[in-house]
């Protein structure tokens, strides 16, 4: 299947972003223009933080940098109508740190705004993506494994419903049909780059990723990296004609691969990512050989300084692992001046990542006992689930 969205494929294109591929070095300003989203400006950011009653470094540092209708979400919040949250995961293997970041941010949104969250596990999508070579049994198994990681984030079980497409399909199918009838082949071909060789499951699939944005008759806010935005574009074009709100979205940048600023972390290059099930030794090994912004020798580094813009260890600290702005500022300056060596930056990141994984993995163990609360027995889960079984 040709998975390069044709809207994304410009003659001058030096990078490509689709829900399935990130190639080249992403220019986020250009991407916002191509996708037709808006940058979160200072005014909107301040309004958002005021409504939340608290700041978050993912917002402050513009890791979540772009949006659709975030202002309308805040209007709804302020006038008491409220909104709901929707995000998801394609269970194709173990999750890496980039995959879990939107879930931590979604938890923060839930805590601050007391909103319901729907989490879609697209076991169907990952089976249909033939290039992955996964069996349906594989994607079922990864759905279970990934659900544990998602529960480990600590979402409110009474306000969170986690569902897996192959299990919950009966409930989604009537809405999916209404959605599918509004979308023709030319449209999804233009948005997703499908071809005559694409299997028909994949061609129908966008309807299923759109459905949860219609689960409530309220505005939906979708926190995710910007690669998923093409689905929301279609949802927004058809939602009102079906009697629903256009979905809102808040988009993040990509946590860069350990191997350097080009492309995205991928299972075919395990050295490019830290997986949530990596042990301490593996973490140390992978970070130690990560792409660095330092000079070839210590002498040169002390003299010329390093480049934090491309230093992956620094970028990871800034992206997620060091929430203290003063510390980040000092690290950046000291690295630029050659006071901090690349090895020291990496050691700091190794400590942070190891501590994070230790805690995450412990919570993941506890999640095995909590699964039912999110899939079947929590307040929201029960309400959603009984639509099929009662
Ligand atoms: P998936 O499994 O590819 O990705 C899961 C989530 O992780 C985000 N993401 C990243 N975030 C930061 N840095 C990265 N390097 C990085 N790589 C991926 C993705 O944007 C996503 O938020 N089809 C979807 C599953 C899905 C979904 C959704 C995702 C279904 N409904 C609604 C978001 C919102 C998928 O395969 O995601």
XYZ file of C-alpha atoms and ligand atoms in Angstrom:
427
model
C 0.000 0.000 0.000
C 1.139 3.497 -0.770
C 0.851 5.120 2.594
C 2.122 8.569 1.728
C -0.769 11.022 1.930
C -0.819 12.825 -1.397
C -1.778 16.107 0.308
C 1.469 15.732 2.049
C 3.509 14.922 -0.984
C 4.630 18.168 -2.492
C 7.286 18.622 -5.134
C 9.397 20.590 -2.655
C 8.677 18.158 0.157
C 11.691 17.477 2.318
C 9.616 15.621 4.907
C 6.443 13.539 5.023
C 3.998 13.046 7.900
C 1.033 10.658 7.696
C -0.647 8.504 10.374
C 1.710 5.695 9.309
C 4.953 7.380 8.349
C 7.234 10.181 9.367
C 10.136 10.740 6.981
C 12.788 13.434 6.939
C 13.196 16.285 9.390
C 9.786 17.722 10.233
C 9.300 21.465 9.820
C 6.372 21.995 12.191
C 5.476 25.456 10.898
C 5.196 24.100 7.369
C 3.227 21.100 8.615
C 0.668 23.313 10.361
C 0.185 25.113 7.050
C -0.169 21.887 5.073
C -2.627 20.353 7.531
C -4.540 23.613 8.027
C -4.271 23.585 11.830
C -3.410 26.581 14.044
C -0.444 27.284 16.270
C -1.396 27.721 19.949
C -0.576 31.393 20.471
C 0.322 32.990 23.804
C -3.183 34.319 24.390
C -4.849 30.953 23.893
C -2.197 29.255 25.994
C -2.796 31.656 28.864
C -6.534 31.137 28.630
C -6.066 27.372 28.629
C -3.769 27.434 31.657
C -6.180 29.747 33.488
C -9.082 27.369 32.862
C -6.983 24.356 33.914
C -5.876 26.166 37.065
C -2.350 24.872 36.536
C 0.449 24.935 33.967
C 2.012 21.902 32.290
C 5.506 21.800 30.816
C 4.239 20.034 27.674
C 2.128 23.147 27.034
C 4.530 25.765 28.323
C 7.304 24.424 26.104
C 4.965 24.132 23.154
C 5.477 20.375 22.812
C 1.697 20.470 22.369
C 1.937 23.303 19.900
C -0.978 23.193 17.479
C -4.753 22.851 17.705
C -8.168 22.874 16.142
C -10.970 24.702 17.993
C -9.283 24.667 21.387
C -10.869 28.100 21.937
C -14.316 26.536 21.433
C -13.485 23.778 23.933
C -12.719 26.495 26.456
C -15.963 28.314 25.617
C -17.847 25.065 26.283
C -15.978 24.547 29.512
C -16.631 28.088 30.685
C -20.348 27.977 29.900
C -20.772 24.650 31.698
C -21.459 22.401 28.698
C -18.131 20.643 29.130
C -16.329 18.375 26.662
C -14.973 14.838 26.410
C -11.541 13.461 25.591
C -10.610 10.811 23.042
C -7.244 9.280 22.215
C -5.880 5.902 21.158
C -3.163 3.433 20.373
C -2.439 1.095 17.464
C -1.394 -2.151 19.222
C 1.415 -3.265 16.929
C 4.015 -4.125 19.574
C 5.385 -2.806 22.847
C 4.790 0.927 23.403
C 7.698 3.311 23.414
C 8.079 6.488 25.428
C 6.736 8.655 22.569
C 3.503 6.636 22.513
C 2.810 7.055 26.229
C 3.360 10.841 26.396
C -0.092 11.739 24.956
C -1.658 9.506 27.628
C 0.134 11.327 30.450
C -1.036 14.624 29.004
C -4.582 13.268 28.615
C -4.545 12.230 32.269
C -3.572 15.757 33.228
C -6.470 17.100 31.153
C -8.849 14.650 32.839
C -7.638 15.651 36.297
C -7.958 19.348 35.553
C -11.271 19.300 33.658
C -12.914 16.158 35.133
C -13.688 14.960 31.610
C -14.577 11.490 30.333
C -11.876 9.774 28.256
C -12.440 7.209 25.500
C -9.402 5.189 24.467
C -9.491 3.245 21.217
C -7.208 0.264 20.606
C -7.077 -0.291 16.874
C -6.266 -3.991 16.699
C -8.032 -4.042 13.312
C -5.906 -1.241 11.846
C -2.625 -2.866 12.827
C -3.710 -6.201 11.367
C -4.833 -4.534 8.121
C -1.521 -2.710 7.684
C -0.031 -5.578 5.720
C 3.530 -4.258 5.777
C 3.626 -4.961 9.525
C 3.151 -8.681 8.947
C 1.098 -9.123 12.133
C -1.584 -11.764 12.653
C -4.874 -10.842 14.268
C -3.784 -12.896 17.295
C -0.689 -10.686 17.536
C -2.690 -7.473 17.602
C -5.125 -8.930 20.156
C -2.200 -9.819 22.376
C -0.631 -6.359 21.988
C -3.987 -4.762 22.793
C -3.869 -6.455 26.186
C -0.212 -5.570 26.782
C -0.666 -1.929 25.700
C -3.811 -1.562 27.814
C -1.729 -2.345 30.909
C 0.680 0.453 29.999
C -2.214 2.852 29.492
C -3.817 1.921 32.826
C -0.428 2.418 34.515
C -0.752 6.132 33.678
C -3.433 6.368 36.397
C -6.546 7.556 34.557
C -9.753 7.831 36.602
C -11.454 4.412 36.171
C -14.925 5.905 36.556
C -14.339 8.402 33.779
C -12.310 6.256 31.379
C -13.449 3.643 28.875
C -10.802 1.584 27.069
C -12.089 -0.452 24.157
C -10.663 -2.569 21.416
C -12.236 -2.298 17.971
C -12.713 -6.030 17.314
C -14.525 -6.378 20.665
C -16.587 -3.190 20.670
C -17.429 -3.124 16.967
C -21.105 -3.969 17.392
C -21.631 -0.714 19.205
C -19.541 1.338 16.790
C -20.826 -0.122 13.572
C -24.109 1.833 13.242
C -22.252 5.170 13.610
C -19.412 3.899 11.396
C -21.940 3.231 8.633
C -23.307 6.753 8.850
C -19.775 8.098 8.703
C -18.691 5.786 5.869
C -21.616 6.766 3.654
C -20.376 10.366 3.748
C -16.831 9.563 2.604
C -15.951 8.461 -0.925
C -12.834 6.733 -2.175
C -11.367 9.825 -3.887
C -11.450 11.645 -0.586
C -9.600 9.041 1.486
C -7.222 8.490 -1.414
C -6.385 12.208 -1.365
C -6.045 12.347 2.415
C -4.299 9.033 3.106
C -2.757 8.150 -0.262
C -4.633 4.857 -0.734
C -4.159 3.195 -4.127
C -5.914 0.505 -6.156
C -3.695 -2.000 -4.368
C -4.800 -0.907 -0.874
C -6.869 -3.588 0.821
C -10.502 -2.617 1.327
C -10.275 -3.040 5.108
C -7.796 -0.184 5.202
C -10.025 1.945 2.977
C -12.953 1.526 5.405
C -10.795 1.882 8.500
C -10.825 5.740 8.702
C -14.561 5.546 9.498
C -13.712 3.540 12.625
C -11.115 5.974 13.905
C -13.625 8.806 13.439
C -16.479 7.123 15.373
C -15.260 7.732 18.977
C -15.125 11.479 18.268
C -18.936 11.107 18.057
C -19.468 9.120 21.278
C -21.075 12.037 23.121
C -23.188 14.946 21.965
C -20.584 17.312 23.295
C -17.410 18.650 21.773
C -14.583 16.142 21.687
C -10.974 17.131 22.348
C -8.327 14.785 20.946
C -4.811 14.952 22.395
C -2.341 13.135 20.106
C 0.778 13.772 18.052
C 0.036 15.654 14.854
C 0.380 12.533 12.653
C -3.224 11.547 13.481
C -4.749 14.838 12.335
C -5.889 13.708 8.838
C -8.710 11.703 10.462
C -9.916 14.744 12.373
C -9.986 16.781 9.170
C -12.533 14.372 7.717
C -14.515 14.145 10.959
C -14.831 17.928 10.982
C -16.156 17.990 7.437
C -18.976 15.534 8.147
C -19.806 15.790 11.881
C -22.356 18.589 11.734
C -24.310 16.970 8.899
C -24.707 13.944 11.208
C -25.847 16.085 14.135
C -22.581 16.138 16.102
C -19.893 18.674 16.943
C -16.784 19.095 14.876
C -14.015 17.592 16.956
C -11.316 19.748 18.476
C -7.722 18.579 18.680
C -4.491 19.456 20.425
C -1.385 18.257 18.600
C 2.078 17.439 19.880
C 5.399 17.283 18.130
C 7.222 13.935 17.945
C 9.684 12.890 20.600
C 12.773 12.570 18.358
C 14.348 9.158 17.755
C 17.530 8.384 19.698
C 19.261 7.970 16.355
C 18.895 11.673 15.420
C 16.401 14.298 14.348
C 15.260 12.557 11.143
C 12.209 10.255 10.893
C 10.388 8.697 13.837
C 11.008 6.008 16.391
C 10.145 2.680 14.898
C 9.945 -0.989 15.753
C 12.123 -1.795 12.741
C 14.916 0.223 14.396
C 14.727 -0.789 18.102
C 17.823 1.318 18.828
C 15.813 4.422 17.865
C 13.429 4.173 20.849
C 13.177 3.290 24.530
C 10.358 0.818 25.077
C 8.328 0.836 28.254
C 9.494 -2.736 28.920
C 13.220 -2.042 28.392
C 15.423 -2.928 31.361
C 17.990 -0.622 32.911
C 20.902 -2.125 30.998
C 19.148 -1.667 27.657
C 18.200 1.921 28.520
C 21.790 2.717 29.410
C 23.120 1.099 26.245
C 20.656 2.817 23.902
C 21.037 6.283 25.392
C 24.771 5.986 25.541
C 25.056 5.677 21.755
C 22.276 8.230 21.038
C 22.847 11.018 18.536
C 24.660 13.875 20.219
C 25.188 17.575 19.609
C 28.692 17.453 21.029
C 32.116 17.921 19.461
C 34.343 14.969 18.491
C 36.762 15.491 21.390
C 36.432 16.799 24.942
C 38.970 19.549 24.205
C 36.981 20.800 21.226
C 33.724 20.540 23.157
C 35.078 22.638 26.022
C 36.318 25.175 23.479
C 33.443 25.308 20.972
C 30.512 24.039 23.023
C 27.717 21.697 21.908
C 24.471 22.137 20.012
C 21.457 21.408 22.262
C 19.055 21.754 19.313
C 20.176 18.405 17.914
C 21.397 16.705 21.081
C 18.832 13.959 21.608
C 19.560 13.576 25.342
C 18.906 17.288 25.892
C 15.831 17.212 23.637
C 14.331 14.303 25.599
C 14.937 16.136 28.894
C 13.277 19.229 27.474
C 10.417 17.310 25.857
C 9.312 15.364 28.898
C 11.810 14.268 31.501
C 12.870 17.532 33.203
C 9.818 19.624 34.099
C 11.840 22.318 35.913
C 12.346 25.252 33.502
C 15.287 26.705 35.439
C 17.153 23.404 35.230
C 16.460 23.131 31.499
C 17.672 26.664 30.887
C 20.873 26.017 32.793
C 21.490 22.706 31.008
C 20.990 24.374 27.647
C 23.348 27.257 28.405
C 26.013 25.089 29.996
C 25.929 22.657 27.078
C 26.188 25.457 24.548
C 29.178 26.838 26.424
C 30.906 23.483 26.676
C 30.581 23.325 30.480
C 28.513 20.153 30.220
C 29.770 17.223 28.181
C 27.546 15.004 26.030
C 28.294 12.059 28.331
C 27.081 14.065 31.323
C 23.855 14.998 29.532
C 23.309 11.349 28.669
C 23.976 10.217 32.231
C 21.351 12.660 33.457
C 18.818 11.356 30.950
C 19.620 7.730 31.829
C 18.866 8.494 35.499
C 15.554 10.173 34.643
C 14.398 7.505 32.204
C 15.376 4.668 34.520
C 13.448 6.208 37.425
C 10.443 6.831 35.185
C 10.430 3.253 33.878
C 10.871 1.749 37.313
C 7.742 3.513 38.518
C 5.814 2.862 35.307
C 6.651 -0.846 35.326
C 5.535 -1.205 38.946
C 2.215 0.473 38.160
C 1.885 -1.734 35.088
C 2.051 -4.810 37.329
C -0.763 -3.396 39.473
C -2.744 -2.653 36.298
C -3.312 -6.398 35.764
C -5.741 -6.327 38.684
C -7.428 -3.115 37.503
C -8.121 -3.993 33.874
C -11.806 -4.768 34.444
C -12.414 -1.284 35.864
C -11.477 0.350 32.593
C -12.862 -2.159 30.107
C -16.033 -3.412 31.754
C -16.765 -2.374 35.344
C -15.909 1.285 35.882
C -18.824 3.725 35.813
C -18.200 4.932 32.271
C -17.072 1.505 31.043
C -20.278 -0.084 32.362
C -22.387 2.560 30.737
C -20.674 2.116 27.371
C -20.399 -1.656 27.565
C -24.026 -2.293 28.415
C -24.954 -0.755 25.068
C -23.830 -4.067 23.574
C -24.533 -6.609 26.236
C -27.759 -5.519 27.896
P -0.026 4.954 17.482
O -0.088 3.689 18.224
O 0.870 5.041 16.273
O 0.422 6.104 18.460
C -0.159 6.272 19.752
C -0.085 7.742 20.154
O 1.279 8.175 20.216
C 1.488 9.317 19.390
N 2.885 9.235 18.940
C 3.860 10.014 19.429
N 3.829 11.029 20.311
C 4.994 11.647 20.594
N 6.186 11.289 20.044
C 6.257 10.279 19.148
N 7.417 9.957 18.621
C 5.065 9.597 18.807
N 4.748 8.550 17.979
C 3.432 8.348 18.083
C 0.419 9.190 18.309
O 0.127 10.416 17.687
C -0.754 8.675 19.125
O -1.361 9.736 19.818
N -4.219 4.954 14.665
C -3.659 5.308 15.960
C -4.521 4.788 17.118
C -5.684 5.694 17.420
C -5.576 7.023 17.922
C -6.922 7.470 18.048
C -4.496 7.836 18.270
C -7.004 5.406 17.278
N -7.763 6.462 17.643
C -7.174 8.749 18.541
C -4.769 9.101 18.753
C -6.091 9.558 18.876
C -2.252 4.763 16.098
O -1.878 3.826 15.433
O -1.498 5.411 17.067
